[in-house]
PDB file of C-alpha atoms in Angstrom:
ATOM      1  CA  UNK A  10      -8.866  17.150 -15.239  1.00 37.00           C
ATOM      2  CA  UNK A  11      -8.481  17.796 -11.574  1.00 40.00           C
ATOM      3  CA  UNK A  12     -11.701  15.823 -10.801  1.00 41.00           C
ATOM      4  CA  UNK A  13      -9.609  12.945 -12.603  1.00 50.00           C
ATOM      5  CA  UNK A  14      -9.145  10.095  -9.469  1.00 78.00           C
ATOM      6  CA  UNK A  15      -5.411  10.190  -8.567  1.00 87.00           C
ATOM      7  CA  UNK A  16      -5.126   6.150  -9.138  1.00 93.00           C
ATOM      8  CA  UNK A  17      -6.460   6.467 -13.150  1.00 93.00           C
ATOM      9  CA  UNK A  18      -3.555   9.121 -13.343  1.00 93.00           C
ATOM     10  CA  UNK A  19      -1.388   6.357 -12.005  1.00 95.00           C
ATOM     11  CA  UNK A  20      -2.863   3.665 -14.113  1.00 96.00           C
ATOM     12  CA  UNK A  21      -2.107   5.892 -17.474  1.00 95.00           C
ATOM     13  CA  UNK A  22       1.141   6.511 -16.434  1.00 95.00           C
ATOM     14  CA  UNK A  23       1.995   2.684 -16.028  1.00 96.00           C
ATOM     15  CA  UNK A  24       0.753   1.804 -19.508  1.00 94.00           C
ATOM     16  CA  UNK A  25       3.304   3.624 -21.121  1.00 91.00           C
ATOM     17  CA  UNK A  26       5.604   1.613 -19.913  1.00 90.00           C
ATOM     18  CA  UNK A  27       3.428  -1.565 -21.056  1.00 93.00           C
ATOM     19  CA  UNK A  28       1.923  -2.476 -18.047  1.00 96.00           C
ATOM     20  CA  UNK A  29      -1.717  -3.956 -18.308  1.00 97.00           C
ATOM     21  CA  UNK A  30      -3.611  -2.349 -15.627  1.00 97.00           C
ATOM     22  CA  UNK A  31      -6.953  -2.699 -13.427  1.00 97.00           C
ATOM     23  CA  UNK A  32      -8.674  -1.423 -10.592  1.00 96.00           C
ATOM     24  CA  UNK A  33      -8.829  -2.977  -7.107  1.00 95.00           C
ATOM     25  CA  UNK A  34     -11.757  -2.688  -5.097  1.00 93.00           C
ATOM     26  CA  UNK A  35     -11.502  -2.550  -1.386  1.00 90.00           C
ATOM     27  CA  UNK A  36      -9.868  -5.753   0.020  1.00 89.00           C
ATOM     28  CA  UNK A  37      -7.490  -4.908  -2.660  1.00 90.00           C
ATOM     29  CA  UNK A  38      -8.915  -7.530  -4.972  1.00 92.00           C
ATOM     30  CA  UNK A  39     -10.675  -6.891  -8.855  1.00 94.00           C
ATOM     31  CA  UNK A  40     -14.383  -5.865  -8.969  1.00 93.00           C
ATOM     32  CA  UNK A  41     -16.674  -8.382  -9.746  1.00 91.00           C
ATOM     33  CA  UNK A  42     -17.988  -9.349 -12.869  1.00 92.00           C
ATOM     34  CA  UNK A  43     -21.151  -7.645 -14.676  1.00 92.00           C
ATOM     35  CA  UNK A  44     -24.456  -9.470 -14.852  1.00 92.00           C
ATOM     36  CA  UNK A  45     -23.752 -10.652 -18.415  1.00 93.00           C
ATOM     37  CA  UNK A  46     -20.407 -12.270 -17.200  1.00 93.00           C
ATOM     38  CA  UNK A  47     -21.335 -13.450 -14.061  1.00 90.00           C
ATOM     39  CA  UNK A  48     -20.601 -17.315 -13.396  1.00 84.00           C
ATOM     40  CA  UNK A  49     -18.525 -17.144 -16.493  1.00 85.00           C
ATOM     41  CA  UNK A  50     -21.655 -17.208 -18.554  1.00 89.00           C
ATOM     42  CA  UNK A  51     -19.761 -15.197 -21.401  1.00 93.00           C
ATOM     43  CA  UNK A  52     -17.266 -17.897 -22.085  1.00 91.00           C
ATOM     44  CA  UNK A  53     -14.204 -16.051 -20.723  1.00 92.00           C
ATOM     45  CA  UNK A  54     -11.703 -13.598 -21.878  1.00 92.00           C
ATOM     46  CA  UNK A  55      -9.281 -14.763 -25.019  1.00 90.00           C
ATOM     47  CA  UNK A  56      -6.373 -14.742 -22.705  1.00 86.00           C
ATOM     48  CA  UNK A  57      -7.803 -16.914 -19.890  1.00 87.00           C
ATOM     49  CA  UNK A  58      -6.702 -20.739 -18.914  1.00 81.00           C
ATOM     50  CA  UNK A  59      -9.855 -21.395 -21.089  1.00 82.00           C
ATOM     51  CA  UNK A  60      -9.892 -18.959 -23.599  1.00 88.00           C
ATOM     52  CA  UNK A  61     -13.590 -17.562 -24.493  1.00 90.00           C
ATOM     53  CA  UNK A  62     -14.714 -14.868 -26.969  1.00 92.00           C
ATOM     54  CA  UNK A  63     -15.730 -12.260 -24.251  1.00 93.00           C
ATOM     55  CA  UNK A  64     -14.484  -8.515 -24.757  1.00 90.00           C
ATOM     56  CA  UNK A  65     -16.893  -6.908 -22.257  1.00 93.00           C
ATOM     57  CA  UNK A  66     -16.123  -3.151 -21.874  1.00 93.00           C
ATOM     58  CA  UNK A  67     -16.479  -3.361 -18.134  1.00 94.00           C
ATOM     59  CA  UNK A  68     -13.901  -4.394 -15.416  1.00 95.00           C
ATOM     60  CA  UNK A  69     -14.408  -8.149 -15.792  1.00 94.00           C
ATOM     61  CA  UNK A  70     -12.829 -11.506 -15.424  1.00 94.00           C
ATOM     62  CA  UNK A  71     -10.273 -10.332 -12.745  1.00 93.00           C
ATOM     63  CA  UNK A  72      -6.499 -10.375 -13.572  1.00 95.00           C
ATOM     64  CA  UNK A  73      -7.818 -10.959 -17.550  1.00 95.00           C
ATOM     65  CA  UNK A  74      -9.497  -7.507 -17.714  1.00 95.00           C
ATOM     66  CA  UNK A  75      -5.911  -5.886 -17.458  1.00 96.00           C
ATOM     67  CA  UNK A  76      -5.202  -3.583 -19.743  1.00 96.00           C
ATOM     68  CA  UNK A  77      -2.784  -0.972 -21.879  1.00 96.00           C
ATOM     69  CA  UNK A  78      -5.518   0.753 -23.954  1.00 96.00           C
ATOM     70  CA  UNK A  79      -5.812   4.251 -22.860  1.00 95.00           C
ATOM     71  CA  UNK A  80      -9.242   4.518 -24.548  1.00 95.00           C
ATOM     72  CA  UNK A  81     -10.471   1.216 -22.039  1.00 95.00           C
ATOM     73  CA  UNK A  82      -9.219   2.852 -19.163  1.00 96.00           C
ATOM     74  CA  UNK A  83     -10.862   6.449 -19.363  1.00 94.00           C
ATOM     75  CA  UNK A  84     -14.072   4.502 -20.808  1.00 95.00           C
ATOM     76  CA  UNK A  85     -17.454   5.440 -18.926  1.00 93.00           C
ATOM     77  CA  UNK A  86     -17.549   1.455 -18.133  1.00 92.00           C
ATOM     78  CA  UNK A  87     -14.428   1.842 -16.115  1.00 95.00           C
ATOM     79  CA  UNK A  88     -15.185   5.258 -14.821  1.00 92.00           C
ATOM     80  CA  UNK A  89     -17.261   4.523 -11.729  1.00 89.00           C
ATOM     81  CA  UNK A  90     -14.807   1.815 -10.791  1.00 93.00           C
ATOM     82  CA  UNK A  91     -12.048   4.092 -10.538  1.00 94.00           C
ATOM     83  CA  UNK A  92     -14.074   6.226  -8.354  1.00 91.00           C
ATOM     84  CA  UNK A  93     -14.487   3.157  -5.974  1.00 92.00           C
ATOM     85  CA  UNK A  94     -10.918   1.578  -6.237  1.00 93.00           C
ATOM     86  CA  UNK A  95      -8.368   1.737  -3.702  1.00 93.00           C
ATOM     87  CA  UNK A  96      -5.205   0.757  -5.513  1.00 94.00           C
ATOM     88  CA  UNK A  97      -4.418  -0.277  -8.986  1.00 96.00           C
ATOM     89  CA  UNK A  98      -3.398  -3.494 -10.111  1.00 97.00           C
ATOM     90  CA  UNK A  99      -1.031  -4.778 -13.120  1.00 97.00           C
ATOM     91  CA  UNK A 100      -1.036  -8.036 -14.672  1.00 97.00           C
ATOM     92  CA  UNK A 101       2.946  -9.018 -14.598  1.00 96.00           C
ATOM     93  CA  UNK A 102       2.362 -12.023 -17.319  1.00 95.00           C
ATOM     94  CA  UNK A 103       0.942  -9.560 -19.513  1.00 95.00           C
ATOM     95  CA  UNK A 104       4.216  -7.401 -19.303  1.00 96.00           C
ATOM     96  CA  UNK A 105       6.635 -10.416 -19.490  1.00 96.00           C
ATOM     97  CA  UNK A 106       7.090 -10.546 -15.719  1.00 97.00           C
ATOM     98  CA  UNK A 107       6.990 -12.545 -12.918  1.00 97.00           C
ATOM     99  CA  UNK A 108       6.417 -11.325  -9.279  1.00 97.00           C
ATOM    100  CA  UNK A 109       7.621 -13.105  -6.183  1.00 97.00           C
ATOM    101  CA  UNK A 110       5.591 -12.473  -3.347  1.00 96.00           C
ATOM    102  CA  UNK A 111       7.640 -12.517  -0.292  1.00 96.00           C
ATOM    103  CA  UNK A 112       5.036 -12.065   2.577  1.00 93.00           C
ATOM    104  CA  UNK A 113       6.527 -12.337   5.668  1.00 92.00           C
ATOM    105  CA  UNK A 114      10.146 -12.102   7.368  1.00 92.00           C
ATOM    106  CA  UNK A 115      10.699 -15.988   7.025  1.00 90.00           C
ATOM    107  CA  UNK A 116      10.148 -15.865   3.116  1.00 91.00           C
ATOM    108  CA  UNK A 117      12.283 -13.074   3.277  1.00 92.00           C
ATOM    109  CA  UNK A 118      15.083 -14.357   4.452  1.00 91.00           C
ATOM    110  CA  UNK A 119      14.791 -17.664   2.411  1.00 89.00           C
ATOM    111  CA  UNK A 120      14.679 -15.395  -0.692  1.00 91.00           C
ATOM    112  CA  UNK A 121      17.902 -13.582   0.133  1.00 90.00           C
ATOM    113  CA  UNK A 122      19.633 -17.111   0.335  1.00 86.00           C
ATOM    114  CA  UNK A 123      18.301 -18.957  -2.519  1.00 85.00           C
ATOM    115  CA  UNK A 124      16.879 -16.386  -5.149  1.00 90.00           C
ATOM    116  CA  UNK A 125      19.292 -14.038  -7.121  1.00 92.00           C
ATOM    117  CA  UNK A 126      18.826 -10.373  -6.747  1.00 94.00           C
ATOM    118  CA  UNK A 127      16.381  -8.327  -8.469  1.00 97.00           C
ATOM    119  CA  UNK A 128      14.281  -5.413  -8.616  1.00 97.00           C
ATOM    120  CA  UNK A 129      12.373  -5.132  -5.441  1.00 97.00           C
ATOM    121  CA  UNK A 130       9.417  -3.598  -4.067  1.00 97.00           C
ATOM    122  CA  UNK A 131       8.432  -3.223  -0.535  1.00 97.00           C
ATOM    123  CA  UNK A 132       4.962  -4.440   0.797  1.00 95.00           C
ATOM    124  CA  UNK A 133       2.783  -4.448   3.957  1.00 92.00           C
ATOM    125  CA  UNK A 134       4.558  -7.620   5.275  1.00 91.00           C
ATOM    126  CA  UNK A 135       7.617  -8.021   3.001  1.00 95.00           C
ATOM    127  CA  UNK A 136       8.484  -7.397  -0.283  1.00 97.00           C
ATOM    128  CA  UNK A 137       7.713  -8.207  -4.123  1.00 97.00           C
ATOM    129  CA  UNK A 138      10.861  -9.598  -6.357  1.00 98.00           C
ATOM    130  CA  UNK A 139      10.091  -8.680 -10.082  1.00 98.00           C
ATOM    131  CA  UNK A 140      11.976 -10.601 -12.558  1.00 97.00           C
ATOM    132  CA  UNK A 141      12.190 -10.253 -16.056  1.00 96.00           C
ATOM    133  CA  UNK A 142      10.264 -13.238 -17.979  1.00 94.00           C
ATOM    134  CA  UNK A 143       6.785 -14.507 -17.464  1.00 93.00           C
ATOM    135  CA  UNK A 144       5.703 -18.134 -16.212  1.00 90.00           C
ATOM    136  CA  UNK A 145       2.691 -20.127 -14.805  1.00 87.00           C
ATOM    137  CA  UNK A 146       1.435 -18.284 -11.439  1.00 89.00           C
ATOM    138  CA  UNK A 147       1.368 -20.708  -8.417  1.00 87.00           C
ATOM    139  CA  UNK A 148      -0.054 -19.859  -4.688  1.00 86.00           C
ATOM    140  CA  UNK A 149       1.910 -21.292  -1.793  1.00 84.00           C
ATOM    141  CA  UNK A 150       5.062 -22.730  -3.576  1.00 85.00           C
ATOM    142  CA  UNK A 151       6.727 -22.633  -0.038  1.00 85.00           C
ATOM    143  CA  UNK A 152       5.734 -20.760   3.447  1.00 86.00           C
ATOM    144  CA  UNK A 153       4.753 -17.106   2.822  1.00 90.00           C
ATOM    145  CA  UNK A 154       5.521 -17.139  -0.990  1.00 92.00           C
ATOM    146  CA  UNK A 155       3.352 -16.706  -3.862  1.00 92.00           C
ATOM    147  CA  UNK A 156       4.428 -16.611  -7.808  1.00 94.00           C
ATOM    148  CA  UNK A 157       2.156 -13.968  -9.379  1.00 95.00           C
ATOM    149  CA  UNK A 158       2.779 -13.771 -13.449  1.00 95.00           C
ATOM    150  CA  UNK A 159       0.519 -15.230 -16.234  1.00 91.00           C
ATOM    151  CA  UNK A 160      -2.671 -15.530 -14.683  1.00 90.00           C
ATOM    152  CA  UNK A 161      -2.771 -13.362 -11.377  1.00 93.00           C
ATOM    153  CA  UNK A 162      -2.531  -9.669 -10.719  1.00 95.00           C
ATOM    154  CA  UNK A 163      -0.272  -7.740  -8.563  1.00 96.00           C
ATOM    155  CA  UNK A 164      -0.941  -4.520  -6.774  1.00 96.00           C
ATOM    156  CA  UNK A 165       1.307  -1.319  -7.999  1.00 96.00           C
ATOM    157  CA  UNK A 166       3.336  -0.499  -5.168  1.00 96.00           C
ATOM    158  CA  UNK A 167       5.764   1.891  -6.888  1.00 95.00           C
ATOM    159  CA  UNK A 168       8.875   1.136  -9.159  1.00 95.00           C
ATOM    160  CA  UNK A 169      11.031  -0.372  -6.558  1.00 96.00           C
ATOM    161  CA  UNK A 170      14.663  -0.501  -6.214  1.00 97.00           C
ATOM    162  CA  UNK A 171      17.370  -2.522  -7.983  1.00 96.00           C
ATOM    163  CA  UNK A 172      18.158  -3.635 -11.440  1.00 96.00           C
ATOM    164  CA  UNK A 173      15.495  -6.190 -12.737  1.00 97.00           C
ATOM    165  CA  UNK A 174      17.178  -9.616 -13.936  1.00 96.00           C
ATOM    166  CA  UNK A 175      16.119 -12.451 -15.966  1.00 95.00           C
ATOM    167  CA  UNK A 176      13.637 -14.993 -14.206  1.00 93.00           C
ATOM    168  CA  UNK A 177      16.026 -17.699 -12.976  1.00 89.00           C
ATOM    169  CA  UNK A 178      15.447 -21.213 -12.873  1.00 83.00           C
ATOM    170  CA  UNK A 179      15.409 -21.415  -9.151  1.00 84.00           C
ATOM    171  CA  UNK A 180      11.861 -19.508  -9.185  1.00 89.00           C
ATOM    172  CA  UNK A 181      10.563 -21.869 -12.030  1.00 85.00           C
ATOM    173  CA  UNK A 182      11.198 -24.881  -9.794  1.00 80.00           C
ATOM    174  CA  UNK A 183       9.569 -23.498  -7.361  1.00 81.00           C
ATOM    175  CA  UNK A 184       6.547 -24.133  -9.666  1.00 77.00           C
ATOM    176  CA  UNK A 185       7.040 -27.849 -10.664  1.00 67.00           C
ATOM    177  CA  UNK A 186       4.133 -29.839  -8.713  1.00 54.00           C
ATOM    178  CA  UNK A 187       5.696 -32.331  -6.463  1.00 48.00           C
ATOM    179  CA  UNK A 188       3.872 -35.879  -6.350  1.00 43.00           C
ATOM    180  CA  UNK A 189       5.667 -37.713  -3.102  1.00 45.00           C
ATOM    181  CA  UNK A 190       3.851 -41.011  -2.617  1.00 42.00           C
ATOM    182  CA  UNK A 191       6.143 -42.891  -0.613  1.00 46.00           C
ATOM    183  CA  UNK A 192       6.038 -46.849  -0.935  1.00 42.00           C
ATOM    184  CA  UNK A 193       5.728 -49.025   2.118  1.00 41.00           C
ATOM    185  CA  UNK A 194       8.421 -51.151   1.091  1.00 41.00           C
ATOM    186  CA  UNK A 195      10.718 -48.410  -0.157  1.00 42.00           C
ATOM    187  CA  UNK A 196      11.531 -47.194  -3.900  1.00 40.00           C
ATOM    188  CA  UNK A 197      13.222 -49.485  -6.026  1.00 39.00           C
ATOM    189  CA  UNK A 198      16.050 -47.725  -7.546  1.00 41.00           C
ATOM    190  CA  UNK A 199      18.403 -49.140 -10.815  1.00 39.00           C
ATOM    191  CA  UNK A 200      20.923 -47.182  -8.849  1.00 43.00           C
ATOM    192  CA  UNK A 201      21.769 -49.289  -5.865  1.00 42.00           C
ATOM    193  CA  UNK A 202      25.510 -49.578  -7.096  1.00 44.00           C
ATOM    194  CA  UNK A 203      25.763 -45.733  -7.875  1.00 52.00           C
ATOM    195  CA  UNK A 204      28.910 -43.989  -7.475  1.00 59.00           C
ATOM    196  CA  UNK A 205      29.385 -41.814  -4.176  1.00 72.00           C
ATOM    197  CA  UNK A 206      31.767 -38.591  -4.034  1.00 74.00           C
ATOM    198  CA  UNK A 207      35.296 -39.011  -2.989  1.00 72.00           C
ATOM    199  CA  UNK A 208      38.278 -37.302  -3.650  1.00 70.00           C
ATOM    200  CA  UNK A 209      38.742 -39.439  -7.137  1.00 75.00           C
ATOM    201  CA  UNK A 210      35.802 -37.421  -8.714  1.00 72.00           C
ATOM    202  CA  UNK A 211      36.976 -34.516  -7.483  1.00 72.00           C
ATOM    203  CA  UNK A 212      40.645 -33.591  -8.045  1.00 79.00           C
ATOM    204  CA  UNK A 213      40.466 -29.928  -8.423  1.00 81.00           C
ATOM    205  CA  UNK A 214      38.337 -29.345  -5.271  1.00 84.00           C
ATOM    206  CA  UNK A 215      39.815 -27.174  -2.480  1.00 85.00           C
ATOM    207  CA  UNK A 216      37.908 -28.740   0.234  1.00 85.00           C
ATOM    208  CA  UNK A 217      38.751 -31.590   2.189  1.00 85.00           C
ATOM    209  CA  UNK A 218      37.245 -34.951   1.686  1.00 84.00           C
ATOM    210  CA  UNK A 219      35.754 -35.046   5.274  1.00 85.00           C
ATOM    211  CA  UNK A 220      34.844 -31.556   4.619  1.00 87.00           C
ATOM    212  CA  UNK A 221      32.411 -32.283   1.759  1.00 85.00           C
ATOM    213  CA  UNK A 222      31.345 -35.656   3.085  1.00 85.00           C
ATOM    214  CA  UNK A 223      30.042 -34.249   6.225  1.00 87.00           C
ATOM    215  CA  UNK A 224      27.852 -31.181   4.379  1.00 88.00           C
ATOM    216  CA  UNK A 225      26.870 -33.818   1.925  1.00 88.00           C
ATOM    217  CA  UNK A 226      25.334 -36.281   4.566  1.00 90.00           C
ATOM    218  CA  UNK A 227      23.447 -33.554   6.424  1.00 90.00           C
ATOM    219  CA  UNK A 228      21.700 -32.378   3.050  1.00 90.00           C
ATOM    220  CA  UNK A 229      20.801 -35.890   2.318  1.00 90.00           C
ATOM    221  CA  UNK A 230      19.451 -36.429   5.520  1.00 90.00           C
ATOM    222  CA  UNK A 231      17.499 -33.424   5.393  1.00 89.00           C
ATOM    223  CA  UNK A 232      16.033 -34.774   1.928  1.00 89.00           C
ATOM    224  CA  UNK A 233      15.224 -38.194   3.479  1.00 88.00           C
ATOM    225  CA  UNK A 234      13.451 -36.742   6.341  1.00 85.00           C
ATOM    226  CA  UNK A 235      10.843 -35.209   3.857  1.00 80.00           C
ATOM    227  CA  UNK A 236       8.889 -38.440   3.775  1.00 69.00           C
ATOM    228  CA  UNK A 237       5.470 -36.715   3.506  1.00 64.00           C
ATOM    229  CA  UNK A 238       6.181 -33.844   1.195  1.00 68.00           C
ATOM    230  CA  UNK A 239       8.591 -31.553   0.150  1.00 75.00           C
ATOM    231  CA  UNK A 240      11.531 -33.556  -0.633  1.00 81.00           C
ATOM    232  CA  UNK A 241      11.641 -32.462  -4.442  1.00 83.00           C
ATOM    233  CA  UNK A 242      11.695 -28.980  -2.941  1.00 81.00           C
ATOM    234  CA  UNK A 243      14.646 -29.810  -0.371  1.00 86.00           C
ATOM    235  CA  UNK A 244      16.606 -31.361  -3.119  1.00 89.00           C
ATOM    236  CA  UNK A 245      16.618 -28.237  -4.770  1.00 87.00           C
ATOM    237  CA  UNK A 246      17.570 -26.437  -1.803  1.00 87.00           C
ATOM    238  CA  UNK A 247      20.404 -28.866  -1.072  1.00 90.00           C
ATOM    239  CA  UNK A 248      21.981 -29.144  -4.347  1.00 90.00           C
ATOM    240  CA  UNK A 249      21.903 -25.384  -4.438  1.00 88.00           C
ATOM    241  CA  UNK A 250      23.815 -24.986  -1.128  1.00 89.00           C
ATOM    242  CA  UNK A 251      26.593 -27.695  -1.919  1.00 88.00           C
ATOM    243  CA  UNK A 252      27.621 -26.277  -5.429  1.00 87.00           C
ATOM    244  CA  UNK A 253      27.722 -23.060  -3.805  1.00 88.00           C
ATOM    245  CA  UNK A 254      30.668 -24.210  -1.690  1.00 87.00           C
ATOM    246  CA  UNK A 255      32.233 -24.895  -4.773  1.00 87.00           C
ATOM    247  CA  UNK A 256      32.264 -21.824  -6.401  1.00 84.00           C
ATOM    248  CA  UNK A 257      35.465 -20.845  -5.792  1.00 84.00           C
ATOM    249  CA  UNK A 258      37.053 -23.929  -6.657  1.00 85.00           C
ATOM    250  CA  UNK A 259      39.529 -24.342  -9.927  1.00 82.00           C
ATOM    251  CA  UNK A 260      37.802 -27.754 -10.319  1.00 75.00           C
ATOM    252  CA  UNK A 261      36.516 -30.271 -11.145  1.00 85.00           C
ATOM    253  CA  UNK A 262      34.767 -31.076  -7.805  1.00 84.00           C
ATOM    254  CA  UNK A 263      32.698 -34.006  -8.923  1.00 84.00           C
ATOM    255  CA  UNK A 264      29.307 -31.970  -8.352  1.00 86.00           C
ATOM    256  CA  UNK A 265      27.700 -34.560 -11.032  1.00 86.00           C
ATOM    257  CA  UNK A 266      28.048 -37.446  -8.542  1.00 88.00           C
ATOM    258  CA  UNK A 267      26.809 -35.061  -5.811  1.00 89.00           C
ATOM    259  CA  UNK A 268      23.794 -34.686  -7.770  1.00 88.00           C
ATOM    260  CA  UNK A 269      23.204 -38.301  -8.268  1.00 90.00           C
ATOM    261  CA  UNK A 270      23.464 -39.003  -4.385  1.00 90.00           C
ATOM    262  CA  UNK A 271      20.667 -36.145  -4.142  1.00 91.00           C
ATOM    263  CA  UNK A 272      18.541 -37.370  -6.457  1.00 91.00           C
ATOM    264  CA  UNK A 273      18.585 -40.947  -4.976  1.00 90.00           C
ATOM    265  CA  UNK A 274      17.863 -39.691  -1.460  1.00 89.00           C
ATOM    266  CA  UNK A 275      15.013 -37.701  -2.942  1.00 88.00           C
ATOM    267  CA  UNK A 276      13.428 -41.020  -5.089  1.00 88.00           C
ATOM    268  CA  UNK A 277      14.228 -43.126  -1.846  1.00 86.00           C
ATOM    269  CA  UNK A 278      11.130 -41.060   0.016  1.00 83.00           C
ATOM    270  CA  UNK A 279       8.883 -41.031  -3.034  1.00 82.00           C
ATOM    271  CA  UNK A 280       9.709 -38.206  -5.262  1.00 82.00           C
ATOM    272  CA  UNK A 281       9.417 -39.072  -9.198  1.00 82.00           C
ATOM    273  CA  UNK A 282      12.765 -39.282 -10.500  1.00 84.00           C
ATOM    274  CA  UNK A 283      12.233 -36.900 -13.542  1.00 82.00           C
ATOM    275  CA  UNK A 284      11.094 -34.408 -10.974  1.00 81.00           C
ATOM    276  CA  UNK A 285      14.059 -35.038  -8.798  1.00 85.00           C
ATOM    277  CA  UNK A 286      16.509 -34.924 -11.400  1.00 86.00           C
ATOM    278  CA  UNK A 287      15.197 -31.533 -12.587  1.00 84.00           C
ATOM    279  CA  UNK A 288      14.764 -30.193  -8.891  1.00 85.00           C
ATOM    280  CA  UNK A 289      18.896 -30.956  -8.547  1.00 88.00           C
ATOM    281  CA  UNK A 290      19.815 -29.709 -11.985  1.00 85.00           C
ATOM    282  CA  UNK A 291      18.153 -26.318 -11.485  1.00 83.00           C
ATOM    283  CA  UNK A 292      19.728 -26.336  -7.841  1.00 82.00           C
ATOM    284  CA  UNK A 293      23.272 -26.881  -9.296  1.00 83.00           C
ATOM    285  CA  UNK A 294      22.535 -24.325 -12.115  1.00 79.00           C
ATOM    286  CA  UNK A 295      21.131 -21.813  -9.581  1.00 72.00           C
ATOM    287  CA  UNK A 296      24.458 -21.756  -7.489  1.00 63.00           C
ATOM    288  CA  UNK A 297      26.389 -21.220 -10.761  1.00 59.00           C
ATOM    289  CA  UNK A 298      23.906 -18.020 -11.540  1.00 51.00           C
ATOM    290  CA  UNK A 299      24.354 -16.460  -8.263  1.00 50.00           C
ATOM    291  CA  UNK A 300      28.025 -16.910  -8.352  1.00 48.00           C
ATOM    292  CA  UNK A 301      28.429 -15.519 -12.299  1.00 49.00           C
TER     293      UNK A 301
END
């Protein structure tokens, strides 16, 4: 037992918590496929994006090789990989988790202002924020931010600190593909006669009309400035920020009307209306979640 690699001990202890694990080689990446699985000639694992029948006993197929089976982890086909490994990886989605990988100080600052608190694990350059719940994996959802879950792996860097909370819509909203293609002549909208926020729709708001209108106009300007890309994500952030200002009001505050104005601004720069509505709705709801 004393000759068993330390990483193997770590991997076996993680499987007891339901984490599918795999060895990571130099560069902190999975080991390559064996000759029979090279170039996915075997058809891939059953749990991959294109399901296959391969059940190769080696550490093939990257994150999809992750397992909670101790017999596989200590098998001869995995032994050489453990002796060459530099760290342990795990498959978050396989354990029903999502890791928000924050890779720099700017990403951390953004997360602390826009995402609900959860369990955090320090990394070399930032932090992993771990939520309960799985979703699709996406890289570069915003500068310095990756989402690792169903089809990805993460490095095991320790248990972290803080109470793990449920995966919020604010994270799911980051993964929605934004298709912004502005029309040279502007975007036609059936809401040309839409309502605008004023005191008549906010009889329970504790703020002055000038305060709310000033903040709203600044937010709308930020959305309209995203003429090339990012307007949908900006709409989410603006909706979340503005709604958060009203969590202490007895209400009503006319948040639905504020939301309509943000949707209109996003659509005006080419964001498809269904996406704009989802982004704004998620932003308004995220503010409520954070205040709860």
